[in-house]
Amino acid sequence: MKTFVYIMLGLLLMILETAISQRVSLDVLKPELGMPIILYATFFLGARSGLVTTLCISFVQEGLSSAPNGSLLFVNISVFLIAAAMRNKIFIDSKYSFAYVCSSAVIVQSLLFLALSILARGETRGAFNIIFYALPNAIVTGFVSILLFTFIEFMNESFLERK
C-alpha cells in the first residue's frame, strides 16, 4: 500500500514539474523530484519497493523527457542499485541526512548520465551543461527533499499508520 502511495506521489510530482517547467524557466533551480521518492522507498520500504518505484518513475521520466531512449532508466536503476547496496551502511535519522543523500544521488546521477553520453555517442557536446547544472540541481533537490521528507512523514503518521 505504501509503495503505491509513494509511486503515485512521485508521478504526481513529475507531472507537476513538467507542467511548471513549460510556464516558468527553471534552468538552474530545477530539482530532480523523482530521486527523493526513489531513495525514500529504497531506504525505508526495502529493495523490492524501491525497484518498483524506480521503474515506474523512470518510465514516466523517459516519456516526459527528450533524453536518449533508455538513458534515464539506466541512470535511475544504477542509482537505485547503489542505494540498495548502501541501505545498511547509511543511517538516515533526519530530514537533513536524507537531503544529503538526495543531493549526493543527484550528483552521481549527473555523472552517470555524462559517462553514458560520452560512452554511447563518443561526443562531449552537452558535457559542459551537465557539469554546470549538476551542483545547483543537487542543492535545490536537497532543499526540496527536506520538504518531501517532512510531507511523507506527515502522511505516514496521519494516514498510512492507522491502527
Tab-separated table of N, CA and C in Angstrom:
chain	number	residue	atom	x	y	z
A	1	MET	N	0.824	-1.198	0.000
A	1	MET	CA	0.000	0.000	0.000
A	1	MET	C	0.866	1.259	0.000
A	2	LYS	N	1.886	1.253	0.882
A	2	LYS	CA	2.757	2.435	0.948
A	2	LYS	C	3.494	2.641	-0.368
A	3	THR	N	3.956	1.558	-0.965
A	3	THR	CA	4.677	1.678	-2.231
A	3	THR	C	3.800	2.331	-3.286
A	4	PHE	N	2.555	1.922	-3.368
A	4	PHE	CA	1.633	2.509	-4.332
A	4	PHE	C	1.447	4.003	-4.069
A	5	VAL	N	1.318	4.377	-2.806
A	5	VAL	CA	1.139	5.801	-2.459
A	5	VAL	C	2.371	6.598	-2.851
A	6	TYR	N	3.562	6.059	-2.597
A	6	TYR	CA	4.787	6.782	-2.946
A	6	TYR	C	4.976	6.875	-4.452
A	7	ILE	N	4.602	5.820	-5.167
A	7	ILE	CA	4.691	5.872	-6.628
A	7	ILE	C	3.765	6.952	-7.174
A	8	MET	N	2.540	6.981	-6.660
A	8	MET	CA	1.583	7.992	-7.121
A	8	MET	C	2.057	9.401	-6.773
A	9	LEU	N	2.663	9.572	-5.599
A	9	LEU	CA	3.217	10.871	-5.225
A	9	LEU	C	4.341	11.268	-6.176
A	10	GLY	N	5.220	10.324	-6.500
A	10	GLY	CA	6.307	10.617	-7.432
A	10	GLY	C	5.803	10.967	-8.822
A	11	LEU	N	4.811	10.242	-9.293
A	11	LEU	CA	4.259	10.531	-10.617
A	11	LEU	C	3.564	11.886	-10.632
A	12	LEU	N	2.840	12.192	-9.571
A	12	LEU	CA	2.192	13.499	-9.467
A	12	LEU	C	3.219	14.624	-9.455
A	13	LEU	N	4.312	14.438	-8.731
A	13	LEU	CA	5.365	15.457	-8.684
A	13	LEU	C	6.010	15.663	-10.048
A	14	MET	N	6.221	14.588	-10.788
A	14	MET	CA	6.850	14.735	-12.098
A	14	MET	C	5.919	15.376	-13.111
A	15	ILE	N	4.638	15.064	-13.033
A	15	ILE	CA	3.683	15.732	-13.919
A	15	ILE	C	3.600	17.206	-13.562
A	16	LEU	N	3.622	17.508	-12.272
A	16	LEU	CA	3.626	18.901	-11.824
A	16	LEU	C	4.886	19.624	-12.289
A	17	GLU	N	6.024	18.958	-12.192
A	17	GLU	CA	7.285	19.541	-12.660
A	17	GLU	C	7.233	19.830	-14.150
A	18	THR	N	6.673	18.919	-14.919
A	18	THR	CA	6.564	19.110	-16.361
A	18	THR	C	5.642	20.274	-16.691
A	19	ALA	N	4.543	20.392	-15.979
A	19	ALA	CA	3.603	21.486	-16.233
A	19	ALA	C	4.197	22.834	-15.847
A	20	ILE	N	4.934	22.874	-14.735
A	20	ILE	CA	5.520	24.137	-14.287
A	20	ILE	C	6.693	24.543	-15.173
A	21	SER	N	7.502	23.583	-15.611
A	21	SER	CA	8.686	23.929	-16.401
A	21	SER	C	8.331	24.505	-17.759
A	22	GLN	N	7.123	24.246	-18.256
A	22	GLN	CA	6.710	24.848	-19.518
A	22	GLN	C	6.335	26.311	-19.340
A	23	ARG	N	5.886	26.668	-18.155
A	23	ARG	CA	5.438	28.042	-17.889
A	23	ARG	C	6.529	28.928	-17.302
A	24	VAL	N	7.384	28.351	-16.467
A	24	VAL	CA	8.418	29.100	-15.764
A	24	VAL	C	9.769	28.502	-16.113
A	25	SER	N	10.715	29.348	-16.444
A	25	SER	CA	12.055	28.874	-16.755
A	25	SER	C	12.777	28.534	-15.453
A	26	LEU	N	13.146	27.263	-15.288
A	26	LEU	CA	13.799	26.791	-14.076
A	26	LEU	C	15.191	26.244	-14.385
A	27	ASP	N	15.946	26.949	-15.191
A	27	ASP	CA	17.223	26.416	-15.658
A	27	ASP	C	18.114	25.933	-14.523
A	28	VAL	N	18.516	26.824	-13.637
A	28	VAL	CA	19.442	26.465	-12.573
A	28	VAL	C	18.704	25.879	-11.375
A	29	LEU	N	17.469	26.263	-11.175
A	29	LEU	CA	16.728	25.849	-9.989
A	29	LEU	C	15.764	24.707	-10.273
A	30	LYS	N	16.182	23.740	-11.061
A	30	LYS	CA	15.307	22.628	-11.410
A	30	LYS	C	15.662	21.404	-10.564
A	31	PRO	N	14.808	21.065	-9.597
A	31	PRO	CA	15.114	19.891	-8.768
A	31	PRO	C	14.778	18.592	-9.477
A	32	GLU	N	15.407	17.556	-9.059
A	32	GLU	CA	15.097	16.206	-9.525
A	32	GLU	C	14.064	15.640	-8.555
A	33	LEU	N	12.796	15.655	-8.925
A	33	LEU	CA	11.722	15.299	-8.000
A	33	LEU	C	11.512	13.798	-7.856
A	34	GLY	N	11.965	13.026	-8.790
A	34	GLY	CA	11.796	11.580	-8.688
A	34	GLY	C	12.808	10.920	-7.763
A	35	MET	N	14.001	11.501	-7.665
A	35	MET	CA	15.066	10.878	-6.882
A	35	MET	C	14.741	10.767	-5.387
A	36	PRO	N	14.193	11.790	-4.738
A	36	PRO	CA	13.863	11.610	-3.311
A	36	PRO	C	12.829	10.509	-3.066
A	37	ILE	N	11.880	10.361	-3.978
A	37	ILE	CA	10.872	9.311	-3.820
A	37	ILE	C	11.520	7.937	-3.979
A	38	ILE	N	12.402	7.808	-4.966
A	38	ILE	CA	13.117	6.540	-5.176
A	38	ILE	C	13.957	6.201	-3.951
A	39	LEU	N	14.685	7.169	-3.437
A	39	LEU	CA	15.550	6.914	-2.287
A	39	LEU	C	14.752	6.634	-1.029
A	40	TYR	N	13.647	7.333	-0.828
A	40	TYR	CA	12.830	7.087	0.352
A	40	TYR	C	12.264	5.665	0.316
A	41	ALA	N	11.755	5.262	-0.835
A	41	ALA	CA	11.210	3.911	-0.949
A	41	ALA	C	12.304	2.864	-0.753
A	42	THR	N	13.488	3.109	-1.267
A	42	THR	CA	14.580	2.142	-1.148
A	42	THR	C	15.083	2.040	0.288
A	43	PHE	N	15.286	3.172	0.943
A	43	PHE	CA	15.846	3.152	2.286
A	43	PHE	C	14.831	2.749	3.353
A	44	PHE	N	13.578	3.146	3.199
A	44	PHE	CA	12.620	2.927	4.275
A	44	PHE	C	11.639	1.789	4.017
A	45	LEU	N	11.429	1.396	2.776
A	45	LEU	CA	10.495	0.315	2.487
A	45	LEU	C	11.180	-0.961	2.010
A	46	GLY	N	12.410	-0.858	1.579
A	46	GLY	CA	13.135	-2.044	1.141
A	46	GLY	C	13.470	-1.998	-0.340
A	47	ALA	N	14.281	-2.973	-0.740
A	47	ALA	CA	14.782	-3.001	-2.115
A	47	ALA	C	13.685	-3.323	-3.121
A	48	ARG	N	12.756	-4.198	-2.764
A	48	ARG	CA	11.686	-4.567	-3.699
A	48	ARG	C	10.802	-3.355	-4.002
A	49	SER	N	10.385	-2.645	-2.979
A	49	SER	CA	9.572	-1.440	-3.180
A	49	SER	C	10.359	-0.360	-3.903
A	50	GLY	N	11.644	-0.259	-3.587
A	50	GLY	CA	12.491	0.709	-4.271
A	50	GLY	C	12.635	0.419	-5.750
A	51	LEU	N	12.726	-0.871	-6.100
A	51	LEU	CA	12.836	-1.235	-7.509
A	51	LEU	C	11.554	-0.916	-8.269
A	52	VAL	N	10.417	-1.246	-7.686
A	52	VAL	CA	9.139	-0.949	-8.341
A	52	VAL	C	8.976	0.559	-8.516
A	53	THR	N	9.305	1.318	-7.472
A	53	THR	CA	9.220	2.779	-7.549
A	53	THR	C	10.176	3.326	-8.598
A	54	THR	N	11.384	2.801	-8.638
A	54	THR	CA	12.378	3.247	-9.616
A	54	THR	C	11.903	2.997	-11.040
A	55	LEU	N	11.364	1.820	-11.295
A	55	LEU	CA	10.900	1.505	-12.646
A	55	LEU	C	9.735	2.399	-13.057
A	56	CYS	N	8.777	2.583	-12.174
A	56	CYS	CA	7.614	3.426	-12.516
A	56	CYS	C	8.033	4.866	-12.787
A	57	ILE	N	8.836	5.418	-11.903
A	57	ILE	CA	9.266	6.811	-12.073
A	57	ILE	C	10.166	6.955	-13.292
A	58	SER	N	11.028	5.976	-13.541
A	58	SER	CA	11.934	6.057	-14.691
A	58	SER	C	11.182	5.993	-16.012
A	59	PHE	N	10.169	5.134	-16.089
A	59	PHE	CA	9.390	5.053	-17.332
A	59	PHE	C	8.626	6.352	-17.593
A	60	VAL	N	8.123	6.967	-16.536
A	60	VAL	CA	7.435	8.253	-16.722
A	60	VAL	C	8.433	9.325	-17.134
A	61	GLN	N	9.612	9.333	-16.523
A	61	GLN	CA	10.637	10.305	-16.908
A	61	GLN	C	11.062	10.096	-18.354
A	62	GLU	N	11.175	8.847	-18.782
A	62	GLU	CA	11.519	8.571	-20.173
A	62	GLU	C	10.467	9.134	-21.122
A	63	GLY	N	9.218	8.999	-20.738
A	63	GLY	CA	8.143	9.500	-21.589
A	63	GLY	C	8.068	11.011	-21.634
A	64	LEU	N	8.429	11.669	-20.546
A	64	LEU	CA	8.328	13.124	-20.480
A	64	LEU	C	9.613	13.836	-20.897
A	65	SER	N	10.687	13.101	-21.086
A	65	SER	CA	11.987	13.714	-21.361
A	65	SER	C	12.359	13.577	-22.829
A	66	SER	N	13.279	14.423	-23.233
A	66	SER	CA	13.813	14.320	-24.589
A	66	SER	C	15.211	13.704	-24.579
A	67	ALA	N	15.570	13.073	-23.482
A	67	ALA	CA	16.867	12.408	-23.369
A	67	ALA	C	16.876	11.172	-24.271
A	68	PRO	N	18.057	10.671	-24.606
A	68	PRO	CA	18.123	9.451	-25.425
A	68	PRO	C	17.367	8.297	-24.768
A	69	ASN	N	16.770	7.468	-25.593
A	69	ASN	CA	15.943	6.365	-25.089
A	69	ASN	C	16.728	5.443	-24.170
A	70	GLY	N	16.166	5.188	-23.010
A	70	GLY	CA	16.762	4.268	-22.059
A	70	GLY	C	17.799	4.861	-21.146
A	71	SER	N	18.236	6.086	-21.400
A	71	SER	CA	19.315	6.644	-20.593
A	71	SER	C	18.858	6.961	-19.169
A	72	LEU	N	17.679	7.538	-19.018
A	72	LEU	CA	17.194	7.851	-17.667
A	72	LEU	C	16.858	6.583	-16.896
A	73	LEU	N	16.364	5.578	-17.590
A	73	LEU	CA	16.088	4.294	-16.954
A	73	LEU	C	17.385	3.669	-16.444
A	74	PHE	N	18.416	3.684	-17.260
A	74	PHE	CA	19.715	3.137	-16.860
A	74	PHE	C	20.293	3.896	-15.674
A	75	VAL	N	20.250	5.216	-15.734
A	75	VAL	CA	20.844	6.033	-14.676
A	75	VAL	C	20.080	5.855	-13.364
A	76	ASN	N	18.748	5.858	-13.418
A	76	ASN	CA	17.970	5.700	-12.191
A	76	ASN	C	18.130	4.306	-11.588
A	77	ILE	N	18.195	3.281	-12.421
A	77	ILE	CA	18.420	1.937	-11.893
A	77	ILE	C	19.813	1.832	-11.285
A	78	SER	N	20.791	2.492	-11.888
A	78	SER	CA	22.143	2.483	-11.320
A	78	SER	C	22.172	3.156	-9.956
A	79	VAL	N	21.501	4.293	-9.833
A	79	VAL	CA	21.440	4.979	-8.535
A	79	VAL	C	20.670	4.124	-7.528
A	80	PHE	N	19.605	3.460	-7.975
A	80	PHE	CA	18.861	2.559	-7.086
A	80	PHE	C	19.759	1.437	-6.582
A	81	LEU	N	20.549	0.831	-7.472
A	81	LEU	CA	21.431	-0.264	-7.062
A	81	LEU	C	22.471	0.209	-6.053
A	82	ILE	N	22.989	1.406	-6.243
A	82	ILE	CA	23.936	1.972	-5.277
A	82	ILE	C	23.238	2.200	-3.942
A	83	ALA	N	22.028	2.749	-3.978
A	83	ALA	CA	21.280	2.996	-2.740
A	83	ALA	C	20.920	1.695	-2.041
A	84	ALA	N	20.541	0.680	-2.803
A	84	ALA	CA	20.203	-0.610	-2.197
A	84	ALA	C	21.424	-1.251	-1.545
A	85	ALA	N	22.590	-1.079	-2.170
A	85	ALA	CA	23.816	-1.614	-1.583
A	85	ALA	C	24.225	-0.836	-0.336
A	86	MET	N	23.939	0.452	-0.317
A	86	MET	CA	24.324	1.295	0.819
A	86	MET	C	23.241	1.375	1.902
A	87	ARG	N	22.137	0.678	1.697
A	87	ARG	CA	20.982	0.782	2.592
A	87	ARG	C	21.317	0.437	4.039
A	88	ASN	N	22.141	-0.567	4.249
A	88	ASN	CA	22.507	-0.976	5.606
A	88	ASN	C	23.744	-0.257	6.121
A	89	LYS	N	24.348	0.568	5.294
A	89	LYS	CA	25.570	1.262	5.693
A	89	LYS	C	25.348	2.745	6.012
A	90	ILE	N	24.298	3.311	5.450
A	90	ILE	CA	23.968	4.719	5.691
A	90	ILE	C	22.751	4.768	6.592
A	91	PHE	N	22.880	5.501	7.680
A	91	PHE	CA	21.772	5.637	8.620
A	91	PHE	C	21.137	7.009	8.424
A	92	ILE	N	19.892	7.008	7.989
A	92	ILE	CA	19.163	8.259	7.785
A	92	ILE	C	18.276	8.469	9.003
A	93	ASP	N	18.648	9.442	9.822
A	93	ASP	CA	17.916	9.669	11.057
A	93	ASP	C	17.115	10.964	11.059
A	94	SER	N	17.314	11.790	10.036
A	94	SER	CA	16.575	13.052	9.996
A	94	SER	C	16.389	13.479	8.546
A	95	LYS	N	15.605	14.524	8.390
A	95	LYS	CA	15.365	15.041	7.048
A	95	LYS	C	16.628	15.658	6.455
A	96	TYR	N	17.564	16.081	7.314
A	96	TYR	CA	18.798	16.695	6.814
A	96	TYR	C	19.756	15.650	6.267
A	97	SER	N	19.860	14.511	6.933
A	97	SER	CA	20.704	13.447	6.383
A	97	SER	C	20.082	12.881	5.099
A	98	PHE	N	18.747	12.865	5.048
A	98	PHE	CA	18.076	12.454	3.809
A	98	PHE	C	18.379	13.441	2.680
A	99	ALA	N	18.431	14.731	3.003
A	99	ALA	CA	18.762	15.745	1.997
A	99	ALA	C	20.189	15.560	1.475
A	100	TYR	N	21.119	15.209	2.355
A	100	TYR	CA	22.493	14.951	1.910
A	100	TYR	C	22.548	13.764	0.964
A	101	VAL	N	21.812	12.720	1.285
A	101	VAL	CA	21.799	11.531	0.434
A	101	VAL	C	21.171	11.863	-0.917
A	102	CYS	N	20.092	12.630	-0.916
A	102	CYS	CA	19.430	13.005	-2.181
A	102	CYS	C	20.334	13.885	-3.038
A	103	SER	N	21.009	14.833	-2.418
A	103	SER	CA	21.926	15.698	-3.169
A	103	SER	C	23.079	14.888	-3.758
A	104	SER	N	23.608	13.975	-2.982
A	104	SER	CA	24.686	13.117	-3.481
A	104	SER	C	24.202	12.245	-4.631
A	105	ALA	N	22.980	11.739	-4.521
A	105	ALA	CA	22.439	10.890	-5.579
A	105	ALA	C	22.245	11.669	-6.877
A	106	VAL	N	21.865	12.930	-6.775
A	106	VAL	CA	21.702	13.744	-7.987
A	106	VAL	C	23.047	13.991	-8.656
A	107	ILE	N	24.079	14.201	-7.867
A	107	ILE	CA	25.417	14.381	-8.440
A	107	ILE	C	25.890	13.086	-9.107
A	108	VAL	N	25.668	11.953	-8.445
A	108	VAL	CA	26.025	10.661	-9.034
A	108	VAL	C	25.214	10.430	-10.312
A	109	GLN	N	23.940	10.782	-10.275
A	109	GLN	CA	23.087	10.633	-11.448
A	109	GLN	C	23.615	11.470	-12.611
A	110	SER	N	24.027	12.692	-12.350
A	110	SER	CA	24.565	13.562	-13.401
A	110	SER	C	25.863	12.996	-13.972
A	111	LEU	N	26.722	12.499	-13.094
A	111	LEU	CA	27.986	11.932	-13.567
A	111	LEU	C	27.765	10.654	-14.368
A	112	LEU	N	26.814	9.824	-13.942
A	112	LEU	CA	26.491	8.621	-14.714
A	112	LEU	C	25.902	8.976	-16.075
A	113	PHE	N	25.039	9.983	-16.099
A	113	PHE	CA	24.457	10.423	-17.368
A	113	PHE	C	25.541	10.969	-18.292
A	114	LEU	N	26.493	11.717	-17.729
A	114	LEU	CA	27.616	12.238	-18.514
A	114	LEU	C	28.469	11.094	-19.062
A	115	ALA	N	28.782	10.114	-18.215
A	115	ALA	CA	29.583	8.976	-18.667
A	115	ALA	C	28.847	8.179	-19.736
A	116	LEU	N	27.551	7.987	-19.563
A	116	LEU	CA	26.762	7.275	-20.563
A	116	LEU	C	26.725	8.035	-21.876
A	117	SER	N	26.617	9.346	-21.808
A	117	SER	CA	26.598	10.175	-23.009
A	117	SER	C	27.921	10.094	-23.760
A	118	ILE	N	28.993	10.132	-23.019
A	118	ILE	CA	30.312	10.067	-23.655
A	118	ILE	C	30.572	8.677	-24.228
A	119	LEU	N	30.219	7.640	-23.481
A	119	LEU	CA	30.480	6.277	-23.960
A	119	LEU	C	29.558	5.870	-25.101
A	120	ALA	N	28.313	6.313	-25.065
A	120	ALA	CA	27.361	5.883	-26.089
A	120	ALA	C	27.546	6.629	-27.404
A	121	ARG	N	27.747	7.940	-27.307
A	121	ARG	CA	27.845	8.731	-28.532
A	121	ARG	C	29.262	9.142	-28.863
A	122	GLY	N	30.153	9.074	-27.900
A	122	GLY	CA	31.536	9.449	-28.138
A	122	GLY	C	31.737	10.941	-28.325
A	123	GLU	N	30.798	11.712	-27.848
A	123	GLU	CA	30.923	13.159	-28.001
A	123	GLU	C	30.687	13.836	-26.661
A	124	THR	N	31.202	15.035	-26.554
A	124	THR	CA	31.083	15.791	-25.312
A	124	THR	C	30.293	17.076	-25.533
A	125	ARG	N	29.346	17.042	-26.434
A	125	ARG	CA	28.597	18.236	-26.793
A	125	ARG	C	27.833	18.827	-25.606
A	126	GLY	N	27.156	18.011	-24.815
A	126	GLY	CA	26.376	18.520	-23.696
A	126	GLY	C	27.076	18.362	-22.364
A	127	ALA	N	28.343	18.008	-22.376
A	127	ALA	CA	29.056	17.732	-21.128
A	127	ALA	C	29.166	18.973	-20.248
A	128	PHE	N	29.410	20.107	-20.838
A	128	PHE	CA	29.544	21.328	-20.041
A	128	PHE	C	28.236	21.658	-19.326
A	129	ASN	N	27.125	21.502	-20.010
A	129	ASN	CA	25.828	21.776	-19.375
A	129	ASN	C	25.560	20.825	-18.222
A	130	ILE	N	25.883	19.550	-18.389
A	130	ILE	CA	25.660	18.578	-17.326
A	130	ILE	C	26.512	18.918	-16.117
A	131	ILE	N	27.767	19.255	-16.349
A	131	ILE	CA	28.664	19.592	-15.237
A	131	ILE	C	28.242	20.906	-14.583
A	132	PHE	N	27.856	21.888	-15.384
A	132	PHE	CA	27.484	23.200	-14.860
A	132	PHE	C	26.223	23.144	-14.001
A	133	TYR	N	25.236	22.338	-14.413
A	133	TYR	CA	23.959	22.290	-13.705
A	133	TYR	C	23.894	21.227	-12.610
A	134	ALA	N	24.888	20.371	-12.492
A	134	ALA	CA	24.830	19.270	-11.527
A	134	ALA	C	24.778	19.775	-10.082
A	135	LEU	N	25.658	20.662	-9.708
A	135	LEU	CA	25.701	21.132	-8.321
A	135	LEU	C	24.490	21.984	-7.942
A	136	PRO	N	24.069	22.969	-8.750
A	136	PRO	CA	22.852	23.707	-8.381
A	136	PRO	C	21.609	22.819	-8.305
A	137	ASN	N	21.483	21.869	-9.228
A	137	ASN	CA	20.342	20.952	-9.179
A	137	ASN	C	20.390	20.081	-7.930
A	138	ALA	N	21.583	19.665	-7.534
A	138	ALA	CA	21.722	18.852	-6.326
A	138	ALA	C	21.348	19.645	-5.079
A	139	ILE	N	21.740	20.906	-5.031
A	139	ILE	CA	21.411	21.741	-3.875
A	139	ILE	C	19.913	21.981	-3.790
A	140	VAL	N	19.287	22.314	-4.910
A	140	VAL	CA	17.839	22.554	-4.917
A	140	VAL	C	17.090	21.260	-4.603
A	141	THR	N	17.568	20.132	-5.126
A	141	THR	CA	16.941	18.850	-4.809
A	141	THR	C	17.064	18.536	-3.325
A	142	GLY	N	18.184	18.896	-2.723
A	142	GLY	CA	18.346	18.703	-1.282
A	142	GLY	C	17.315	19.482	-0.483
A	143	PHE	N	17.096	20.741	-0.854
A	143	PHE	CA	16.096	21.537	-0.150
A	143	PHE	C	14.683	20.995	-0.381
A	144	VAL	N	14.390	20.598	-1.600
A	144	VAL	CA	13.061	20.042	-1.898
A	144	VAL	C	12.873	18.707	-1.175
A	145	SER	N	13.939	17.927	-1.051
A	145	SER	CA	13.816	16.636	-0.373
A	145	SER	C	13.528	16.805	1.119
A	146	ILE	N	13.972	17.901	1.717
A	146	ILE	CA	13.605	18.183	3.106
A	146	ILE	C	12.097	18.351	3.215
A	147	LEU	N	11.521	19.108	2.285
A	147	LEU	CA	10.072	19.298	2.290
A	147	LEU	C	9.340	17.993	1.999
A	148	LEU	N	9.833	17.221	1.033
A	148	LEU	CA	9.202	15.944	0.704
A	148	LEU	C	9.288	14.958	1.866
A	149	PHE	N	10.420	14.910	2.533
A	149	PHE	CA	10.587	14.015	3.685
A	149	PHE	C	9.601	14.384	4.783
A	150	THR	N	9.471	15.677	5.049
A	150	THR	CA	8.520	16.137	6.056
A	150	THR	C	7.094	15.770	5.662
A	151	PHE	N	6.750	15.962	4.389
A	151	PHE	CA	5.406	15.635	3.915
A	151	PHE	C	5.140	14.135	3.983
A	152	ILE	N	6.112	13.318	3.596
A	152	ILE	CA	5.938	11.867	3.630
A	152	ILE	C	5.803	11.380	5.067
A	153	GLU	N	6.598	11.924	5.971
A	153	GLU	CA	6.467	11.547	7.376
A	153	GLU	C	5.104	11.950	7.928
A	154	PHE	N	4.610	13.111	7.521
A	154	PHE	CA	3.264	13.530	7.935
A	154	PHE	C	2.211	12.567	7.390
A	155	MET	N	2.355	12.176	6.128
A	155	MET	CA	1.423	11.211	5.547
A	155	MET	C	1.481	9.874	6.270
A	156	ASN	N	2.695	9.442	6.613
A	156	ASN	CA	2.836	8.171	7.328
A	156	ASN	C	2.134	8.209	8.673
A	157	GLU	N	2.326	9.285	9.413
A	157	GLU	CA	1.730	9.388	10.746
A	157	GLU	C	0.226	9.604	10.682
A	158	SER	N	-0.241	10.357	9.709
A	158	SER	CA	-1.656	10.715	9.665
A	158	SER	C	-2.536	9.686	8.971
A	159	PHE	N	-2.060	9.135	7.863
A	159	PHE	CA	-2.940	8.313	7.043
A	159	PHE	C	-2.505	6.856	6.909
A	160	LEU	N	-1.218	6.616	6.787
A	160	LEU	CA	-0.761	5.277	6.438
A	160	LEU	C	-0.470	4.377	7.635
A	161	GLU	N	-0.370	4.917	8.825
A	161	GLU	CA	-0.034	4.116	10.002
A	161	GLU	C	-1.206	4.041	10.988
A	162	ARG	N	-2.409	4.050	10.506
A	162	ARG	CA	-3.573	3.952	11.396
A	162	ARG	C	-3.726	2.518	11.885
A	163	LYS	N	-4.173	2.405	13.103
A	163	LYS	CA	-4.387	1.068	13.677
A	163	LYS	C	-5.821	0.891	14.058
